[in-house]
Coordinates of C-alpha atoms and ligand atoms in Angstrom, one line a residue:
M1 CA -142.0 10.1 51.9
P2 CA -138.6 8.4 53.1
A3 CA -137.2 11.1 55.7
L4 CA -136.0 9.2 58.9
V5 CA -134.9 10.8 62.0
L6 CA -132.2 8.6 64.0
L7 CA -131.5 10.2 67.6
G8 CA -130.2 8.9 70.8
A9 CA -132.8 7.4 73.4
Q10 CA -130.9 7.8 76.5
W11 CA -127.6 10.3 77.3
G12 CA -126.3 10.0 74.1
D13 CA -123.2 7.7 73.0
E14 CA -125.7 5.2 72.1
G15 CA -123.7 4.1 69.0
K16 CA -125.6 6.3 66.4
G17 CA -122.5 6.6 63.9
K18 CA -122.9 3.0 63.6
A19 CA -126.6 3.0 62.8
T20 CA -126.2 5.8 60.4
D21 CA -123.4 4.1 58.7
L22 CA -125.4 1.2 58.1
L23 CA -128.1 3.0 56.5
G24 CA -125.6 5.3 54.6
G25 CA -125.3 3.4 51.6
S26 CA -129.1 3.4 50.7
V27 CA -129.5 7.1 52.0
D28 CA -129.2 10.1 49.8
Y29 CA -128.5 12.9 52.4
V30 CA -127.5 12.7 55.9
V31 CA -128.3 16.1 58.0
R32 CA -127.2 16.8 61.5
Y33 CA -129.9 19.4 62.9
Q34 CA -128.4 20.3 66.2
G35 CA -125.5 20.2 68.4
G36 CA -121.8 20.9 67.4
N37 CA -118.9 19.6 68.0
N38 CA -119.7 18.2 71.5
A39 CA -120.5 15.2 69.4
G40 CA -118.6 12.3 68.9
H41 CA -119.3 9.4 66.5
T42 CA -117.2 6.4 66.2
V43 CA -117.5 4.8 62.9
V44 CA -115.7 1.4 61.8
V45 CA -115.3 0.6 58.0
G46 CA -113.4 -2.2 57.4
D47 CA -110.1 -1.9 59.7
Q48 CA -110.5 1.8 59.4
K49 CA -111.8 3.6 62.4
Y50 CA -113.2 7.3 62.1
A51 CA -113.9 9.6 64.8
L52 CA -116.4 12.4 63.8
H53 CA -117.4 15.3 66.0
L54 CA -119.0 18.2 63.5
L55 CA -119.5 16.0 60.3
P56 CA -122.7 13.9 59.5
S57 CA -121.5 10.3 59.3
G58 CA -122.8 10.3 55.8
I59 CA -119.4 11.7 54.9
L60 CA -118.1 8.4 54.7
S61 CA -120.5 7.1 52.1
P62 CA -119.5 8.1 48.6
T63 CA -123.1 8.5 47.3
C64 CA -124.3 10.5 49.9
V65 CA -124.6 14.3 50.4
P66 CA -123.8 15.2 54.1
V67 CA -125.7 18.2 55.2
I68 CA -124.7 20.8 58.4
G69 CA -128.4 22.1 59.2
N70 CA -129.2 25.6 60.4
G71 CA -129.7 24.2 64.0
V72 CA -126.1 23.1 64.2
V73 CA -123.4 25.2 65.8
V74 CA -120.2 25.2 63.5
D75 CA -116.8 25.9 64.9
P76 CA -115.1 26.7 61.8
S77 CA -111.5 25.7 62.9
V78 CA -112.7 22.3 63.9
L79 CA -114.7 21.8 61.0
L80 CA -111.8 22.5 58.7
S81 CA -109.5 20.5 60.4
E82 CA -112.0 17.4 60.1
L83 CA -112.5 17.8 56.7
S84 CA -108.7 18.0 56.0
G85 CA -108.0 14.8 58.3
L86 CA -110.6 12.9 56.0
N87 CA -109.2 14.2 53.0
E88 CA -105.8 12.8 54.0
R89 CA -107.0 9.5 54.4
G90 CA -108.4 9.6 50.8
V91 CA -112.3 10.3 51.8
D92 CA -114.1 12.9 49.2
T93 CA -115.8 15.6 51.2
S94 CA -116.6 17.7 48.4
K95 CA -120.4 17.0 48.6
L96 CA -120.8 18.5 51.9
M97 CA -123.4 21.2 52.5
I98 CA -123.3 23.8 55.1
S99 CA -126.5 25.9 56.0
G100 CA -125.6 29.8 55.8
N101 CA -128.1 30.2 58.5
A102 CA -126.1 27.9 61.1
H103 CA -124.4 29.8 64.1
I104 CA -120.8 30.1 64.3
I105 CA -118.9 28.8 67.6
T106 CA -116.6 32.2 67.9
P107 CA -113.3 31.8 70.0
Y108 CA -115.1 34.0 72.8
N109 CA -117.9 31.4 72.8
V110 CA -115.4 28.8 73.7
T111 CA -113.6 31.0 76.3
V112 CA -116.9 31.7 77.9
D113 CA -117.8 27.9 78.1
K114 CA -114.9 27.6 80.0
V115 CA -114.6 30.4 82.4
T116 CA -118.5 29.9 83.4
E117 CA -117.9 26.2 84.0
R118 CA -115.0 27.1 86.2
F119 CA -117.1 29.7 88.0
L120 CA -120.0 27.2 88.9
G121 CA -117.4 25.2 90.7
K122 CA -119.2 22.0 92.2
R123 CA -122.3 23.2 90.5
K124 CA -120.7 22.9 87.0
I125 CA -122.7 21.0 84.3
G126 CA -119.3 19.3 83.1
T127 CA -119.8 20.8 79.6
T128 CA -117.5 19.5 76.8
G129 CA -116.0 23.1 76.9
R130 CA -116.3 23.4 73.3
G131 CA -118.6 26.9 73.5
I132 CA -121.8 24.9 72.8
G133 CA -124.0 26.6 75.4
P134 CA -122.7 30.3 74.8
T135 CA -123.0 30.2 71.3
Y136 CA -126.8 29.0 71.6
A137 CA -127.2 31.6 74.2
D138 CA -126.1 34.2 71.4
K139 CA -128.6 32.9 69.0
I140 CA -131.3 33.1 71.3
N141 CA -130.2 36.6 72.7
R142 CA -130.1 37.6 68.8
V143 CA -126.3 38.5 68.9
G144 CA -125.1 35.4 67.3
I145 CA -123.1 35.2 64.4
R146 CA -124.1 33.0 61.4
V147 CA -122.2 31.5 58.8
Q148 CA -123.5 33.7 56.2
D149 CA -122.1 36.7 58.1
L150 CA -118.6 35.7 57.0
Y151 CA -119.2 37.1 53.7
D152 CA -119.9 40.6 54.6
E153 CA -117.0 42.3 56.5
S154 CA -119.1 45.3 57.7
I155 CA -122.2 43.2 59.0
L156 CA -119.7 40.9 60.6
T157 CA -117.9 43.7 62.5
Q158 CA -121.2 45.2 63.9
K159 CA -122.3 41.8 65.1
V160 CA -118.8 40.7 66.8
E161 CA -119.0 44.2 68.4
A162 CA -122.7 43.5 69.7
A163 CA -121.8 40.3 71.2
L164 CA -118.5 41.3 72.9
D165 CA -119.9 44.5 74.0
V166 CA -121.4 42.9 77.4
K167 CA -119.0 39.7 77.1
N168 CA -115.9 42.0 77.6
Q169 CA -117.5 43.7 80.6
M170 CA -118.2 40.2 82.3
L171 CA -114.8 38.7 81.4
T172 CA -112.9 41.6 82.7
K173 CA -115.1 42.7 85.7
L174 CA -116.4 39.4 87.0
Y175 CA -114.1 36.8 85.8
N176 CA -110.8 38.9 86.0
R177 CA -110.0 38.1 82.4
R178 CA -108.6 40.1 79.3
A179 CA -111.1 41.6 77.2
I180 CA -111.5 40.2 73.7
A181 CA -110.4 42.5 70.8
V182 CA -113.1 42.7 68.0
E183 CA -110.7 43.0 65.0
Q184 CA -108.8 40.2 66.2
V185 CA -112.0 38.0 66.0
V186 CA -113.1 39.6 62.8
E187 CA -109.7 38.6 61.3
E188 CA -109.9 35.1 62.6
L189 CA -113.3 34.6 61.2
L190 CA -112.8 36.4 57.6
G191 CA -110.0 33.7 57.4
Y192 CA -112.3 30.9 57.1
A193 CA -114.6 32.6 54.4
E194 CA -113.1 31.3 51.7
K195 CA -112.3 27.9 52.8
L196 CA -116.2 27.6 53.9
A197 CA -117.6 29.2 50.8
P198 CA -117.9 25.9 48.5
Y199 CA -119.8 24.1 51.0
V200 CA -122.4 26.9 52.1
A201 CA -125.8 26.6 50.7
D202 CA -129.6 27.1 51.2
T203 CA -130.0 23.8 52.8
V204 CA -133.7 24.1 53.6
L205 CA -134.6 24.4 49.7
V206 CA -132.1 21.5 49.0
L207 CA -133.5 19.3 51.5
N208 CA -137.2 19.8 50.7
Q209 CA -136.7 19.5 47.0
A210 CA -134.9 16.1 47.7
L211 CA -138.1 15.0 49.4
E212 CA -140.4 16.1 46.7
E213 CA -138.1 13.9 44.3
D214 CA -138.6 11.0 46.7
K215 CA -135.0 11.0 47.9
V216 CA -133.9 9.2 50.9
V217 CA -133.2 12.0 54.0
L218 CA -131.8 10.8 57.0
F219 CA -131.5 13.2 60.3
E220 CA -128.9 12.5 62.5
G221 CA -129.3 13.7 66.1
G222 CA -126.3 14.5 68.3
Q223 CA -126.3 14.0 72.0
G224 CA -129.5 12.3 73.2
T225 CA -133.1 12.8 74.6
L226 CA -132.3 13.1 78.1
L227 CA -129.7 15.7 77.2
D228 CA -132.4 18.0 75.4
I229 CA -133.1 21.3 76.6
D230 CA -136.6 21.2 76.9
H231 CA -137.1 17.4 77.9
G232 CA -133.9 16.5 79.3
T233 CA -132.5 16.3 82.9
Y234 CA -132.6 20.2 83.0
P235 CA -130.0 21.7 83.8
F236 CA -127.8 19.1 83.4
V237 CA -128.2 19.0 79.5
T238 CA -126.8 20.2 76.4
S239 CA -128.2 23.8 74.6
S240 CA -130.3 22.3 71.8
N241 CA -133.0 19.9 70.8
P242 CA -131.7 16.3 70.2
T243 CA -135.4 15.3 70.2
A244 CA -137.2 14.5 66.9
G245 CA -138.9 18.2 66.9
G246 CA -135.4 19.5 66.7
A247 CA -134.9 17.7 63.2
C248 CA -137.8 19.9 61.7
T249 CA -136.6 23.0 63.3
G250 CA -132.9 22.5 63.0
S251 CA -133.2 21.7 59.3
G252 CA -136.4 23.6 57.8
V253 CA -138.6 20.1 57.0
G254 CA -142.0 20.3 58.2
P255 CA -143.1 17.4 60.6
T256 CA -145.5 15.8 58.1
K257 CA -142.2 14.8 56.1
I258 CA -140.9 12.5 58.7
S259 CA -141.9 9.0 58.1
R260 CA -139.8 7.1 60.9
V261 CA -138.3 8.2 64.0
I262 CA -135.6 5.6 65.0
G263 CA -134.3 5.7 68.6
I264 CA -130.8 4.4 69.3
L265 CA -130.8 2.3 72.7
K266 CA -127.8 1.0 74.1
A267 CA -128.2 -2.3 76.1
Y268 CA -127.4 -0.8 79.0
T269 CA -127.0 2.9 80.1
T270 CA -124.0 5.4 80.1
R271 CA -123.7 9.1 80.7
V272 CA -121.0 11.7 80.6
G273 CA -120.8 14.7 82.5
A274 CA -122.8 15.8 86.0
G275 CA -126.4 15.3 86.5
P276 CA -128.6 12.5 87.9
F277 CA -128.5 8.7 86.8
P278 CA -130.7 6.3 88.7
T279 CA -129.3 3.1 87.5
E280 CA -125.5 4.5 87.7
L281 CA -123.0 1.8 89.2
F282 CA -120.1 2.2 91.3
D283 CA -119.0 -1.2 91.8
A284 CA -117.3 -4.0 89.5
D285 CA -120.3 -4.5 87.3
G286 CA -120.2 -0.7 86.6
E287 CA -116.1 -1.0 85.7
A288 CA -116.8 -4.2 83.6
L289 CA -119.4 -2.4 81.5
R290 CA -117.0 0.5 80.9
R291 CA -114.2 -1.8 80.3
I292 CA -115.9 -4.3 77.9
G293 CA -118.1 -1.3 76.3
G294 CA -115.0 0.9 75.8
E295 CA -117.0 3.7 77.4
R296 CA -115.0 6.6 77.2
G297 CA -115.9 9.8 75.4
V298 CA -114.9 10.1 71.6
T299 CA -114.8 13.9 72.2
T300 CA -113.2 14.6 75.6
G301 CA -111.9 11.4 76.5
R302 CA -113.5 11.5 79.8
D303 CA -114.6 8.0 81.2
R304 CA -118.4 7.5 80.8
R305 CA -120.7 6.6 83.9
C306 CA -122.2 3.1 83.4
G307 CA -125.1 1.5 84.6
W308 CA -127.9 -1.1 83.9
F309 CA -130.9 -0.4 81.3
D310 CA -133.2 1.6 82.4
A311 CA -136.8 0.8 80.9
V312 CA -138.3 4.1 82.4
I313 CA -136.0 6.4 80.4
A314 CA -136.7 4.1 77.1
R315 CA -140.4 4.6 77.5
Y316 CA -139.9 8.4 77.9
A317 CA -137.9 8.6 74.8
T318 CA -140.4 6.7 73.0
R319 CA -143.1 9.2 74.1
V320 CA -141.3 12.5 73.6
N321 CA -140.0 11.4 70.1
G322 CA -142.9 9.7 69.0
L323 CA -140.3 6.7 68.2
T324 CA -141.6 4.2 65.5
D325 CA -138.4 2.0 66.0
F326 CA -135.5 1.3 68.4
F327 CA -132.0 0.1 67.2
L328 CA -130.5 -1.7 70.2
T329 CA -126.7 -1.4 70.1
K330 CA -123.9 -3.2 72.1
L331 CA -125.8 -6.3 73.2
D332 CA -122.7 -8.0 73.0
V333 CA -121.3 -5.9 75.9
L334 CA -123.5 -8.2 78.4
T335 CA -122.3 -11.4 77.2
G336 CA -120.9 -13.3 80.1
W337 CA -123.4 -12.0 83.1
E338 CA -125.2 -15.0 84.8
Q339 CA -128.1 -12.3 85.5
I340 CA -128.7 -8.9 84.2
P341 CA -130.8 -6.6 86.2
V342 CA -133.1 -3.9 84.5
C343 CA -134.7 -1.1 86.0
V344 CA -138.4 -1.5 85.4
A345 CA -139.6 1.6 88.0
Y346 CA -138.4 3.9 90.0
E347 CA -139.0 4.0 93.8
I348 CA -139.6 7.8 95.1
D349 CA -140.2 8.4 98.7
G350 CA -141.4 5.1 99.2
K351 CA -143.7 5.1 96.1
R352 CA -143.5 3.0 93.1
V353 CA -143.4 5.2 89.9
E354 CA -143.6 3.6 86.5
E355 CA -143.1 6.9 84.3
L356 CA -140.3 9.8 84.7
P357 CA -141.2 12.1 87.1
Y358 CA -141.1 15.9 85.5
S359 CA -140.2 17.0 88.7
Q360 CA -136.2 17.5 89.1
T361 CA -136.3 16.7 93.0
D362 CA -138.2 13.6 92.2
F363 CA -136.1 12.5 89.7
H364 CA -132.7 13.1 91.7
H365 CA -134.5 11.0 94.5
A366 CA -135.4 8.3 91.9
K367 CA -134.1 4.6 93.3
P368 CA -134.1 1.9 90.6
V369 CA -136.8 -1.1 90.9
Y370 CA -134.8 -4.0 89.3
E371 CA -136.0 -7.0 87.8
N372 CA -133.5 -10.0 87.2
L373 CA -133.2 -11.2 83.7
P374 CA -131.0 -14.7 82.9
G375 CA -127.9 -13.8 81.2
W376 CA -126.0 -15.6 78.4
S377 CA -122.4 -16.9 77.9
E378 CA -121.9 -17.6 74.4
D379 CA -120.2 -15.3 71.8
I380 CA -123.0 -13.5 69.7
T381 CA -121.1 -11.3 67.5
K382 CA -121.5 -13.7 64.7
A383 CA -125.1 -13.7 64.7
K384 CA -126.7 -12.7 61.4
S385 CA -130.4 -13.2 62.4
F386 CA -132.6 -13.0 65.8
S387 CA -132.7 -16.7 65.9
D388 CA -129.1 -17.0 65.9
L389 CA -128.9 -15.5 69.4
P390 CA -129.0 -17.6 72.6
K391 CA -132.6 -17.9 73.9
N392 CA -131.8 -15.6 77.0
A393 CA -130.6 -13.2 74.5
Q394 CA -133.5 -13.2 72.7
N395 CA -135.7 -13.0 75.9
Y396 CA -133.5 -9.9 77.0
V397 CA -134.0 -8.1 73.6
K398 CA -138.1 -9.0 73.8
A399 CA -138.4 -7.9 77.5
L400 CA -136.7 -4.4 76.5
E401 CA -139.1 -4.0 73.7
E402 CA -142.0 -4.8 75.7
M403 CA -141.0 -2.4 78.4
S404 CA -140.0 0.2 76.0
G405 CA -142.9 0.7 73.7
A406 CA -141.6 0.2 70.2
P407 CA -140.1 -2.4 68.3
I408 CA -136.6 -3.0 68.3
S409 CA -136.0 -3.4 64.6
A410 CA -132.2 -3.9 64.6
I411 CA -129.6 -5.3 67.1
G412 CA -126.0 -4.5 67.4
V413 CA -123.7 -7.3 68.4
G414 CA -120.2 -6.0 67.6
P415 CA -118.7 -2.6 66.6
G416 CA -118.2 -3.8 62.8
R417 CA -120.1 -2.5 60.2
D418 CA -121.6 -5.9 59.5
E419 CA -122.2 -6.8 63.0
T420 CA -125.7 -5.8 63.1
I421 CA -129.0 -8.0 63.0
E422 CA -131.5 -6.3 60.9
V423 CA -135.2 -7.4 62.2
N424 CA -137.1 -5.3 60.2
S425 CA -135.8 -2.8 57.5
F426 CA -135.7 1.0 58.2
L427 CA -136.3 1.9 54.6
Ligands
IMP1 P1 -122.3 20.7 76.2 O1 -123.2 19.9 75.3 O2 -121.0 20.8 76.0 O3 -122.7 22.0 76.5 O4 -122.3 19.9 77.7 C1 -123.7 19.6 78.3 C2 -124.0 18.3 78.8 O5 -124.2 17.3 77.6 C3 -122.6 17.7 79.6 O6 -123.1 16.8 80.2 C4 -121.9 17.0 78.3 O7 -120.9 15.9 78.7 C5 -123.3 16.2 77.7 N1 -122.7 16.1 76.1 C6 -122.6 16.8 75.4 N2 -122.4 16.2 74.1 C7 -122.6 14.9 74.2 C8 -122.6 13.7 73.3 O8 -122.3 13.8 72.4 N3 -122.6 12.7 74.1 C9 -122.7 12.5 75.5 N4 -123.0 13.6 76.3 C10 -122.6 14.7 76.0

C-alpha cells in the first residue's frame, strides 16, 4: 500500500518542498493534513522558484492531484491569491481538492492571533500571525466555521454569530478593540463560496478509494515534530499535529494504510519564533549557517535561529513518528568547516541525558554535549551518488544515521531539483 508520510523531524523548514517535489512525478495524490498558511515551502523547478504556503507542493506536478485535507485550516483569500499567482505563471491548478470539513481561518481569527500575541508581551509565542491558533481553538471549542458552511447562508450566519459572541466581548472589554460585525464577516465569506466550489470534495472518500486502487498517496506535513501541539516544545508550538498520527486524523486515512514515514532532517538545526533550542549559536558560526543556508522564513521573512545538528531531537523524532527513513537536507551548507560539532546528548543540572526530557523545565536547562566530526572543503553539489561525496561528508552522514535511529535514504546537496542523492528509493 503506497501511502507515505513526509514530515519535518525538527522545528520545521527542513526543506520538505524539495523532498515532496522529488517524489511528485511518481505520486498520484499529495495531501496536506494540518496547519495552514503558516507553512512555507520553497520549490525550485528549473530556473523557477515557487514559494507555497497553503497549497501542497504537488500542485506543481502536472500528473498529481493536490489535496487539502480536513485537518488543515484554510484562509480563503490566501488560497485564492496563491492559486491565481500560480495560474499567472502557467501552472494548472484545476485538479486541487479541498475537504468540505476543513476549517476556515476567518478575519476575526487573524485579529485575535495578533492581539493575543501583543497582549502576551515578552511571553509571546512568536506566531506567524496568520490566525492558526485561534482557528484551531474555535474548532476544538466547537464554534469553528468549515468550508461546507459557505454553502448554507443561514447556518453560516448562526455559526459566525456564535463565534463572535464571546470574541467581541473580549475584543472590546479586554483588548480595547472595536467589535467585529457579523454581517460583514458573513458577506466576506460568502464572497469566496463560488470561487472555491469547484475544488470542494469528499476527500476522505477520494483518498481511501485511491488507496484501494493502489495509487500512490503522499501526506505532506507542515511545520515539524518539535512544533507539534502534543509532542513539541509546548507552549512554543503550533496548534496542530504535524507528527505522523496527524496524517491519519487530518485526512481520514487509517494508520494501517501508511506504509512509510519519512522524516526530513536538516544537516544542522533551525527554529523560528520563541522557545527553547539547546544547540542555538549566537556567534559567527550561527551567522554563517544563516547566510549560507539562506535561513530566512518563506512565510514571515524572519531570520531563522541557527545551530548545530541535535541528535537527541532526531532520535525523538524517530520515536514519536515511527520513522522508517530520513531525508537529510542541506548537507552542502556545511562545506568548509574544519570541524563540525554534533550534539550527542544533553547535560541537565550536571547529569548527562541521552533522550529528550519530557519536562519543560529540564529542556529549558539542557546544555548540548558536543562531539566534533571532521569537515570537508570540496564542493559536493555535483555529487550524484553516496560514493561521490568526500570521505568526511560520508562519515558525517553515517554518524548522523547511527545516532538518529533510522536510515538516511536521500541526501540534499543543493537547492535544485536534481541536487539530491538517492540512497534507497522511497517507492
Ligand atoms: P503559528 O503556527 O503561527 O501559531 O506559530 C506557532 C509557532 O510555530 C511559532 O514559533 C512559529 O514561528 C512556528 N511556525 C509556524 N509555522 C512554521 C513553519 O512552517 N516553519 C517553522 N516554524 C513555524
